């Protein structure tokens, strides 16, 4: 794979935001001024979603009403369920989510931008239903009821997956993971959403494009690629040897490195702790230790640290979540950040249309067809 060392808009300030800081001196990762550590220790995901959307924490009554509203928006229209049933079983679920979002935009078009908060809430509530309805229909031949009465997004997701409400350890672990993935400033998918919103296009188009950007292994798809890597090795020793060989072949190790963070990803220590806890619960003696071995080699050989996608892979695995559903979980969370950015873009909009440095041929003389070889 060839990589452009100077491009990719690295370090370019492409706009202003009040939503999030990533790796800023003295601030680290913050949502609306709250440190990610405080949010993980104290908040639930719905509180964080509200914070991102409204710019302030909800009061107790507002939070209860918000949970109720989200729970009331989980049912899918018949036409969308039919579409999900028609999508082939071997489709990647990220493509299912992209289609699901777009179809919802046909069935429930945004219309007036004044309704944008309702569209954001509908997508937040419906994304777990979309991916899980498709998954259960094709994996188990079941038409599941997506309108469960779970009081959290995490509980709703795991309930539909396993046909039973989850235990508190798994529910809260996924809840924290959703908090960690919720927002990350001008990453590729968020920027995609903002570029689309800046043309005054509709909400569903902005989010559909963002899902497409998140799908790639250099962005959200890294958690699935990381799991595939970890599962390849039988022991920490085999992992250390295998990863050194991959590095010698100049292969990318998914789940490591970051465009903005230079020393560590603040989300990683939380994920690592949760993965360890679930490994103990599952009696796992391999995957967690293999993960640690890979992390050590990456540090020793390249001074590269694990990002948010590395330990979330084994963590999801220990909860019985199939690997191909890992990146869709990212969507179920990041829809909150994307929505906040669409609101912000629309509130002070300017078409996003940068310039390019031209490197093509000089002006050419037109040759008629008869004169060409
Ligand atoms: N494995 C192996 N080498 C890596 C690496 C990785 N995961 N990430 C970066 N590097 C190396 C590159 O090969 C490059 O080395 P070189 O200068 O000898 O060519 C150097 O580190 C700089 O990497 P570069 O790709 O230019 O950095 P970037 O800022 O453009 O890329 C990422 C950032 C995240 C895209 C990159 O680290 C990556 O591809 N990581 C794996 C995918 C991933 O985990 N994505 C999720 C991000 S949250």
Short mmCIF file of C-alpha atoms and ligand atoms in Angstrom, two decimals:
data_model
loop_
_atom_site.label_atom_id
_atom_site.label_comp_id
_atom_site.label_asym_id
_atom_site.label_seq_id
_atom_site.Cartn_x
_atom_site.Cartn_y
_atom_site.Cartn_z
CA UNK A 1 0.00 0.00 0.00
CA UNK A 2 1.51 3.38 -0.90
CA UNK A 3 1.07 6.19 1.57
CA UNK A 4 1.32 9.88 0.92
CA UNK A 5 3.57 11.31 3.62
CA UNK A 6 2.67 14.96 3.12
CA UNK A 7 -1.03 14.81 2.24
CA UNK A 8 -4.19 13.80 4.05
CA UNK A 9 -4.69 17.36 5.38
CA UNK A 10 -2.65 16.38 8.46
CA UNK A 11 -2.52 19.27 10.91
CA UNK A 12 -4.75 21.48 8.74
CA UNK A 13 -7.41 23.39 10.70
CA UNK A 14 -10.48 22.95 8.50
CA UNK A 15 -13.11 24.68 10.63
CA UNK A 16 -14.20 25.60 14.15
CA UNK A 17 -16.12 23.49 16.64
CA UNK A 18 -17.48 23.77 20.16
CA UNK A 19 -18.10 20.04 20.44
CA UNK A 20 -14.85 18.22 21.13
CA UNK A 21 -11.09 18.47 21.66
CA UNK A 22 -8.74 15.68 20.58
CA UNK A 23 -5.21 15.57 21.98
CA UNK A 24 -5.05 19.29 22.78
CA UNK A 25 -2.33 20.34 25.23
CA UNK A 26 -3.81 20.30 28.74
CA UNK A 27 -7.24 19.13 27.51
CA UNK A 28 -6.91 15.71 25.89
CA UNK A 29 -10.20 14.19 24.77
CA UNK A 30 -13.16 16.25 25.90
CA UNK A 31 -16.82 16.40 24.87
CA UNK A 32 -18.36 19.86 25.37
CA UNK A 33 -15.66 20.61 27.93
CA UNK A 34 -16.03 17.39 29.94
CA UNK A 35 -13.01 15.10 30.21
CA UNK A 36 -13.58 11.64 28.75
CA UNK A 37 -12.40 10.07 32.05
CA UNK A 38 -15.13 11.89 33.99
CA UNK A 39 -17.76 10.84 31.46
CA UNK A 40 -16.68 7.18 31.56
CA UNK A 41 -16.67 7.17 35.37
CA UNK A 42 -19.95 8.99 35.88
CA UNK A 43 -22.18 9.24 32.82
CA UNK A 44 -24.35 6.88 30.85
CA UNK A 45 -24.30 6.90 27.04
CA UNK A 46 -27.73 8.58 26.74
CA UNK A 47 -26.48 11.42 28.98
CA UNK A 48 -23.47 11.83 26.68
CA UNK A 49 -25.71 11.80 23.59
CA UNK A 50 -27.84 14.54 25.16
CA UNK A 51 -24.71 16.51 26.09
CA UNK A 52 -23.36 16.33 22.55
CA UNK A 53 -26.69 17.31 20.99
CA UNK A 54 -27.70 20.07 23.40
CA UNK A 55 -24.35 21.37 24.62
CA UNK A 56 -25.22 20.74 28.28
CA UNK A 57 -25.92 17.81 30.60
CA UNK A 58 -29.58 16.84 31.04
CA UNK A 59 -31.37 17.14 34.37
CA UNK A 60 -32.80 13.93 35.89
CA UNK A 61 -36.25 14.47 34.36
CA UNK A 62 -34.80 15.40 30.98
CA UNK A 63 -32.65 12.27 30.97
CA UNK A 64 -35.60 10.02 31.85
CA UNK A 65 -37.70 11.64 29.12
CA UNK A 66 -34.85 11.25 26.64
CA UNK A 67 -34.47 7.54 27.41
CA UNK A 68 -38.21 7.11 26.97
CA UNK A 69 -38.18 8.97 23.68
CA UNK A 70 -35.36 6.81 22.33
CA UNK A 71 -37.14 3.63 23.45
CA UNK A 72 -40.27 4.76 21.59
CA UNK A 73 -38.33 5.12 18.32
CA UNK A 74 -36.95 1.57 17.99
CA UNK A 75 -39.60 -0.01 15.76
CA UNK A 76 -38.80 -0.21 12.04
CA UNK A 77 -41.32 0.47 9.24
CA UNK A 78 -42.47 -2.61 7.28
CA UNK A 79 -40.86 -1.40 4.04
CA UNK A 80 -37.48 -1.09 5.77
CA UNK A 81 -37.81 -4.58 7.29
CA UNK A 82 -38.56 -5.95 3.83
CA UNK A 83 -35.49 -4.22 2.42
CA UNK A 84 -33.32 -5.66 5.19
CA UNK A 85 -34.66 -9.13 4.46
CA UNK A 86 -33.85 -8.68 0.76
CA UNK A 87 -30.21 -7.67 1.38
CA UNK A 88 -28.03 -10.79 0.84
CA UNK A 89 -26.81 -12.66 3.92
CA UNK A 90 -23.14 -12.26 2.91
CA UNK A 91 -23.33 -8.45 2.76
CA UNK A 92 -21.11 -6.60 5.21
CA UNK A 93 -23.33 -5.15 7.96
CA UNK A 94 -21.78 -1.70 7.40
CA UNK A 95 -23.31 -1.78 3.92
CA UNK A 96 -26.57 -2.83 5.54
CA UNK A 97 -26.43 0.18 7.86
CA UNK A 98 -25.63 2.52 4.98
CA UNK A 99 -28.63 1.19 3.04
CA UNK A 100 -30.82 1.17 6.15
CA UNK A 101 -30.05 4.84 6.82
CA UNK A 102 -30.73 5.78 3.22
CA UNK A 103 -34.01 3.85 3.05
CA UNK A 104 -35.17 5.47 6.28
CA UNK A 105 -34.46 8.79 4.56
CA UNK A 106 -36.89 7.73 1.79
CA UNK A 107 -39.58 6.52 4.15
CA UNK A 108 -39.26 9.31 6.71
CA UNK A 109 -37.69 12.24 4.79
CA UNK A 110 -36.34 15.06 6.92
CA UNK A 111 -38.19 17.84 5.12
CA UNK A 112 -37.79 20.98 7.14
CA UNK A 113 -34.44 21.33 8.97
CA UNK A 114 -36.48 22.38 12.04
CA UNK A 115 -37.08 18.66 12.65
CA UNK A 116 -33.37 17.78 12.64
CA UNK A 117 -33.20 16.83 16.34
CA UNK A 118 -36.00 14.32 15.87
CA UNK A 119 -34.20 12.80 12.88
CA UNK A 120 -31.01 12.50 14.96
CA UNK A 121 -32.89 10.76 17.78
CA UNK A 122 -34.68 8.46 15.36
CA UNK A 123 -31.36 7.34 13.83
CA UNK A 124 -29.78 6.89 17.27
CA UNK A 125 -32.70 4.69 18.35
CA UNK A 126 -33.08 2.82 15.05
CA UNK A 127 -29.50 1.93 14.10
CA UNK A 128 -29.24 -1.00 16.58
CA UNK A 129 -32.65 -2.21 15.33
CA UNK A 130 -31.55 -2.00 11.68
CA UNK A 131 -28.35 -3.98 12.03
CA UNK A 132 -29.77 -6.52 14.46
CA UNK A 133 -32.98 -7.13 12.50
CA UNK A 134 -30.88 -7.93 9.41
CA UNK A 135 -28.37 -10.02 11.39
CA UNK A 136 -30.93 -12.15 13.20
CA UNK A 137 -33.05 -12.65 10.07
CA UNK A 138 -30.12 -13.97 8.06
CA UNK A 139 -28.13 -15.68 10.82
CA UNK A 140 -31.03 -17.33 12.67
CA UNK A 141 -34.01 -17.04 10.32
CA UNK A 142 -35.84 -14.97 12.96
CA UNK A 143 -37.92 -11.82 12.50
CA UNK A 144 -37.09 -10.20 15.84
CA UNK A 145 -39.13 -7.57 17.65
CA UNK A 146 -36.87 -4.51 17.75
CA UNK A 147 -39.12 -2.42 20.01
CA UNK A 148 -37.76 -3.78 23.30
CA UNK A 149 -38.30 -1.91 26.56
CA UNK A 150 -34.61 -1.81 27.59
CA UNK A 151 -33.76 1.58 29.06
CA UNK A 152 -30.39 1.95 27.31
CA UNK A 153 -28.97 1.71 23.81
CA UNK A 154 -26.40 -0.82 25.05
CA UNK A 155 -29.10 -2.99 26.66
CA UNK A 156 -31.25 -2.79 23.52
CA UNK A 157 -28.36 -3.90 21.30
CA UNK A 158 -27.33 -6.88 23.44
CA UNK A 159 -30.92 -7.92 24.13
CA UNK A 160 -31.69 -8.19 20.41
CA UNK A 161 -28.42 -10.05 19.77
CA UNK A 162 -28.80 -12.67 22.49
CA UNK A 163 -32.62 -12.83 22.81
CA UNK A 164 -32.39 -11.85 26.48
CA UNK A 165 -31.57 -8.70 28.45
CA UNK A 166 -27.80 -8.61 29.21
CA UNK A 167 -26.22 -8.85 32.65
CA UNK A 168 -25.05 -5.56 34.13
CA UNK A 169 -21.32 -6.14 33.50
CA UNK A 170 -21.85 -6.57 29.76
CA UNK A 171 -24.43 -3.81 29.50
CA UNK A 172 -22.25 -1.27 31.26
CA UNK A 173 -19.14 -2.35 29.34
CA UNK A 174 -20.90 -1.71 26.04
CA UNK A 175 -22.38 1.50 27.45
CA UNK A 176 -18.87 2.78 28.24
CA UNK A 177 -17.63 1.70 24.83
CA UNK A 178 -20.44 3.74 23.24
CA UNK A 179 -19.33 6.76 25.30
CA UNK A 180 -15.73 6.34 24.13
CA UNK A 181 -16.71 6.10 20.45
CA UNK A 182 -19.32 8.89 20.51
CA UNK A 183 -17.29 11.81 19.22
CA UNK A 184 -13.81 12.64 17.92
CA UNK A 185 -13.70 16.10 16.30
CA UNK A 186 -12.91 16.30 12.55
CA UNK A 187 -12.20 12.61 11.87
CA UNK A 188 -12.86 11.33 8.34
CA UNK A 189 -16.49 10.27 8.79
CA UNK A 190 -17.49 13.39 10.73
CA UNK A 191 -15.84 15.58 8.15
CA UNK A 192 -17.75 13.68 5.46
CA UNK A 193 -21.00 14.42 7.29
CA UNK A 194 -20.10 18.11 7.57
CA UNK A 195 -19.13 18.41 3.90
CA UNK A 196 -22.48 16.92 2.90
CA UNK A 197 -24.43 19.05 5.37
CA UNK A 198 -22.64 22.15 4.08
CA UNK A 199 -24.28 21.71 0.67
CA UNK A 200 -27.63 22.07 2.53
CA UNK A 201 -28.39 18.44 1.74
CA UNK A 202 -30.60 16.38 4.07
CA UNK A 203 -29.64 14.69 7.36
CA UNK A 204 -29.87 11.13 6.04
CA UNK A 205 -27.50 11.92 3.15
CA UNK A 206 -24.92 13.36 5.57
CA UNK A 207 -25.11 10.26 7.80
CA UNK A 208 -25.18 7.77 4.92
CA UNK A 209 -21.94 9.28 3.60
CA UNK A 210 -20.41 9.22 7.07
CA UNK A 211 -21.15 5.50 7.42
CA UNK A 212 -19.37 4.89 4.12
CA UNK A 213 -16.29 6.75 5.37
CA UNK A 214 -16.29 4.96 8.73
CA UNK A 215 -16.40 1.56 7.06
CA UNK A 216 -12.76 1.61 5.86
CA UNK A 217 -10.04 -0.22 7.85
CA UNK A 218 -8.01 2.97 8.32
CA UNK A 219 -10.98 4.38 10.28
CA UNK A 220 -13.74 2.42 12.06
CA UNK A 221 -13.13 -0.85 10.27
CA UNK A 222 -9.87 -1.23 12.21
CA UNK A 223 -11.60 -2.99 15.15
CA UNK A 224 -12.68 -5.89 12.92
CA UNK A 225 -9.24 -6.13 11.32
CA UNK A 226 -7.65 -6.10 14.80
CA UNK A 227 -9.81 -9.04 15.89
CA UNK A 228 -8.86 -11.01 12.80
CA UNK A 229 -5.20 -10.39 13.63
CA UNK A 230 -5.50 -11.36 17.31
CA UNK A 231 -7.36 -14.59 16.48
CA UNK A 232 -4.58 -15.71 14.15
CA UNK A 233 -2.18 -16.48 17.02
CA UNK A 234 -2.26 -19.40 19.44
CA UNK A 235 0.03 -17.85 22.04
CA UNK A 236 1.69 -14.56 23.02
CA UNK A 237 5.02 -15.96 21.74
CA UNK A 238 3.53 -16.75 18.31
CA UNK A 239 1.96 -13.28 18.23
CA UNK A 240 5.27 -11.56 18.98
CA UNK A 241 7.03 -13.47 16.20
CA UNK A 242 4.16 -13.03 13.72
CA UNK A 243 3.80 -9.30 14.27
CA UNK A 244 7.58 -8.74 13.98
CA UNK A 245 7.43 -10.56 10.62
CA UNK A 246 4.51 -8.41 9.49
CA UNK A 247 6.41 -5.27 10.43
CA UNK A 248 9.44 -6.51 8.52
CA UNK A 249 7.18 -6.83 5.48
CA UNK A 250 6.01 -3.25 6.20
CA UNK A 251 2.43 -4.38 6.78
CA UNK A 252 0.04 -2.18 8.75
CA UNK A 253 -1.04 -3.56 12.12
CA UNK A 254 -4.66 -2.53 12.56
CA UNK A 255 -5.62 -0.91 15.85
CA UNK A 256 -2.30 0.95 16.22
CA UNK A 257 -1.25 4.51 15.53
CA UNK A 258 -3.28 7.67 15.21
CA UNK A 259 -3.30 10.78 13.06
CA UNK A 260 -3.68 13.20 15.99
CA UNK A 261 -2.52 11.49 19.20
CA UNK A 262 1.26 11.21 19.43
CA UNK A 263 1.92 9.37 22.73
CA UNK A 264 -1.23 7.42 23.58
CA UNK A 265 -4.94 7.21 22.89
CA UNK A 266 -6.81 8.11 26.11
CA UNK A 267 -9.57 5.64 25.22
CA UNK A 268 -7.18 2.70 25.17
CA UNK A 269 -6.53 2.33 28.90
CA UNK A 270 -10.29 2.14 29.53
CA UNK A 271 -10.80 -0.47 26.81
CA UNK A 272 -7.82 -2.48 28.00
CA UNK A 273 -9.14 -2.57 31.56
CA UNK A 274 -12.59 -3.67 30.37
CA UNK A 275 -11.15 -6.30 28.03
CA UNK A 276 -9.08 -7.75 30.89
CA UNK A 277 -12.13 -7.89 33.16
CA UNK A 278 -14.19 -9.71 30.51
CA UNK A 279 -11.31 -12.08 29.71
CA UNK A 280 -11.26 -13.08 33.40
CA UNK A 281 -15.01 -13.54 33.40
CA UNK A 282 -14.85 -15.68 30.24
CA UNK A 283 -11.88 -17.70 31.56
CA UNK A 284 -9.89 -16.67 28.47
CA UNK A 285 -6.25 -17.61 28.58
CA UNK A 286 -5.28 -16.64 25.04
CA UNK A 287 -6.83 -13.61 23.33
CA UNK A 288 -6.11 -11.04 26.03
CA UNK A 289 -2.52 -12.24 26.47
CA UNK A 290 -2.03 -12.30 22.69
CA UNK A 291 -3.33 -8.72 22.57
CA UNK A 292 -0.85 -7.63 25.23
CA UNK A 293 1.99 -9.30 23.35
CA UNK A 294 1.08 -7.47 20.13
CA UNK A 295 0.85 -4.18 22.02
CA UNK A 296 4.32 -4.75 23.50
CA UNK A 297 5.92 -5.54 20.12
CA UNK A 298 4.33 -2.48 18.52
CA UNK A 299 5.76 -0.30 21.25
CA UNK A 300 9.21 -1.93 21.27
CA UNK A 301 9.60 -1.96 17.50
CA UNK A 302 7.73 1.13 16.30
CA UNK A 303 6.87 3.20 19.38
CA UNK A 304 3.26 2.90 18.21
CA UNK A 305 0.46 2.66 20.77
CA UNK A 306 -2.90 0.88 20.66
CA UNK A 307 -5.78 3.11 19.62
CA UNK A 308 -9.46 2.82 20.61
CA UNK A 309 -10.05 -0.01 18.16
CA UNK A 310 -7.50 -2.51 19.47
CA UNK A 311 -8.79 -3.68 22.86
CA UNK A 312 -12.42 -2.97 21.93
CA UNK A 313 -12.05 -5.91 19.54
CA UNK A 314 -11.39 -8.58 22.19
CA UNK A 315 -13.81 -6.83 24.56
CA UNK A 316 -16.69 -7.19 22.07
CA UNK A 317 -15.62 -10.75 21.32
CA UNK A 318 -15.90 -11.70 25.01
CA UNK A 319 -19.48 -10.39 24.98
CA UNK A 320 -20.37 -12.86 22.23
CA UNK A 321 -20.61 -10.20 19.53
CA UNK A 322 -19.67 -11.52 16.06
CA UNK A 323 -16.69 -9.69 14.55
CA UNK A 324 -18.62 -8.31 11.60
CA UNK A 325 -20.86 -6.36 13.99
CA UNK A 326 -17.95 -4.44 15.57
CA UNK A 327 -17.91 -1.46 13.19
CA UNK A 328 -21.73 -1.19 13.23
CA UNK A 329 -21.45 -0.66 17.02
CA UNK A 330 -19.21 2.29 16.21
CA UNK A 331 -22.04 3.68 14.03
CA UNK A 332 -24.59 3.17 16.85
CA UNK A 333 -22.37 5.40 18.99
CA UNK A 334 -20.85 7.92 16.55
CA UNK A 335 -24.27 8.88 15.20
CA UNK A 336 -24.39 11.17 18.27
CA UNK A 337 -21.21 13.02 17.30
CA UNK A 338 -22.13 13.14 13.61
CA UNK A 339 -25.52 14.63 14.50
CA UNK A 340 -23.97 17.28 16.74
CA UNK A 341 -21.64 18.26 13.89
CA UNK A 342 -24.50 18.47 11.37
CA UNK A 343 -26.36 20.79 13.79
CA UNK A 344 -23.23 22.89 14.25
CA UNK A 345 -22.48 23.06 10.52
CA UNK A 346 -26.02 24.11 9.69
CA UNK A 347 -26.09 26.75 12.44
CA UNK A 348 -23.29 28.71 10.74
CA UNK A 349 -23.06 27.23 7.29
CA UNK A 350 -20.53 27.86 4.56
CA UNK A 351 -20.05 25.53 1.60
CA UNK A 352 -16.91 23.42 2.14
CA UNK A 353 -14.98 23.50 -1.10
CA UNK A 354 -11.19 23.54 -0.78
CA UNK A 355 -8.71 24.02 -3.62
CA UNK A 356 -6.25 21.50 -5.10
CA UNK A 357 -2.68 21.83 -6.26
CA UNK A 358 -2.79 20.86 -9.94
CA UNK A 359 -0.19 18.27 -11.00
CA UNK A 360 -1.66 17.25 -14.41
CA UNK A 361 -0.49 17.96 -17.98
CA UNK A 362 0.06 21.47 -19.34
CA UNK A 363 -2.54 22.92 -21.70
CA UNK A 364 -2.73 20.59 -24.74
CA UNK A 365 -3.61 21.15 -28.38
CA UNK A 366 -6.85 19.41 -29.37
CA UNK A 367 -6.26 16.53 -31.83
CA UNK A 368 -9.21 15.43 -34.02
CA UNK A 369 -10.01 11.67 -34.00
CA UNK A 370 -8.52 11.20 -37.49
CA UNK A 371 -5.16 12.57 -36.34
CA UNK A 372 -4.79 10.32 -33.28
CA UNK A 373 -2.82 7.07 -33.30
N1 LIG B 1 1.18 -0.45 11.71
C1 LIG B 1 2.41 -0.36 11.19
N2 LIG B 1 3.00 0.82 10.89
C2 LIG B 1 2.29 1.93 11.10
C3 LIG B 1 1.00 1.91 11.64
C4 LIG B 1 0.45 0.66 11.94
N3 LIG B 1 -0.78 0.56 12.46
N4 LIG B 1 0.54 3.16 11.75
C5 LIG B 1 1.49 3.95 11.31
N5 LIG B 1 2.56 3.22 10.90
C6 LIG B 1 3.82 3.71 10.36
C7 LIG B 1 3.64 3.96 8.87
O1 LIG B 1 3.98 2.81 8.13
C8 LIG B 1 4.59 5.09 8.66
O2 LIG B 1 5.89 4.58 8.59
P1 LIG B 1 6.94 5.14 7.51
O3 LIG B 1 7.12 6.60 7.86
O4 LIG B 1 8.15 4.29 7.74
O5 LIG B 1 6.29 4.93 6.16
C9 LIG B 1 4.50 5.90 9.94
O6 LIG B 1 4.08 4.98 10.95
C10 LIG B 1 3.50 7.05 9.85
O7 LIG B 1 2.23 6.51 9.48
P2 LIG B 1 1.17 7.24 8.54
O8 LIG B 1 0.31 6.20 7.90
O9 LIG B 1 1.86 8.22 7.64
O10 LIG B 1 0.35 8.04 9.61
P3 LIG B 1 -1.08 8.66 9.38
O11 LIG B 1 -1.23 9.76 10.35
O12 LIG B 1 -1.34 8.98 7.95
O13 LIG B 1 -2.03 7.43 9.74
C11 LIG B 1 -3.42 5.90 10.76
C12 LIG B 1 -2.76 7.28 10.88
C13 LIG B 1 -4.38 5.73 11.93
C14 LIG B 1 -4.22 5.85 9.47
C15 LIG B 1 -2.33 4.82 10.78
O14 LIG B 1 -1.67 4.83 12.02
C16 LIG B 1 -2.91 3.45 10.48
O15 LIG B 1 -3.07 3.09 9.32
N6 LIG B 1 -3.26 2.68 11.56
C17 LIG B 1 -3.89 1.39 11.36
C18 LIG B 1 -5.38 1.56 11.15
C19 LIG B 1 -6.10 1.95 12.41
O16 LIG B 1 -5.88 1.41 13.47
N7 LIG B 1 -7.05 2.91 12.25
C20 LIG B 1 -7.87 3.36 13.33
C21 LIG B 1 -7.48 4.74 13.73
S1 LIG B 1 -8.32 5.26 15.20
#
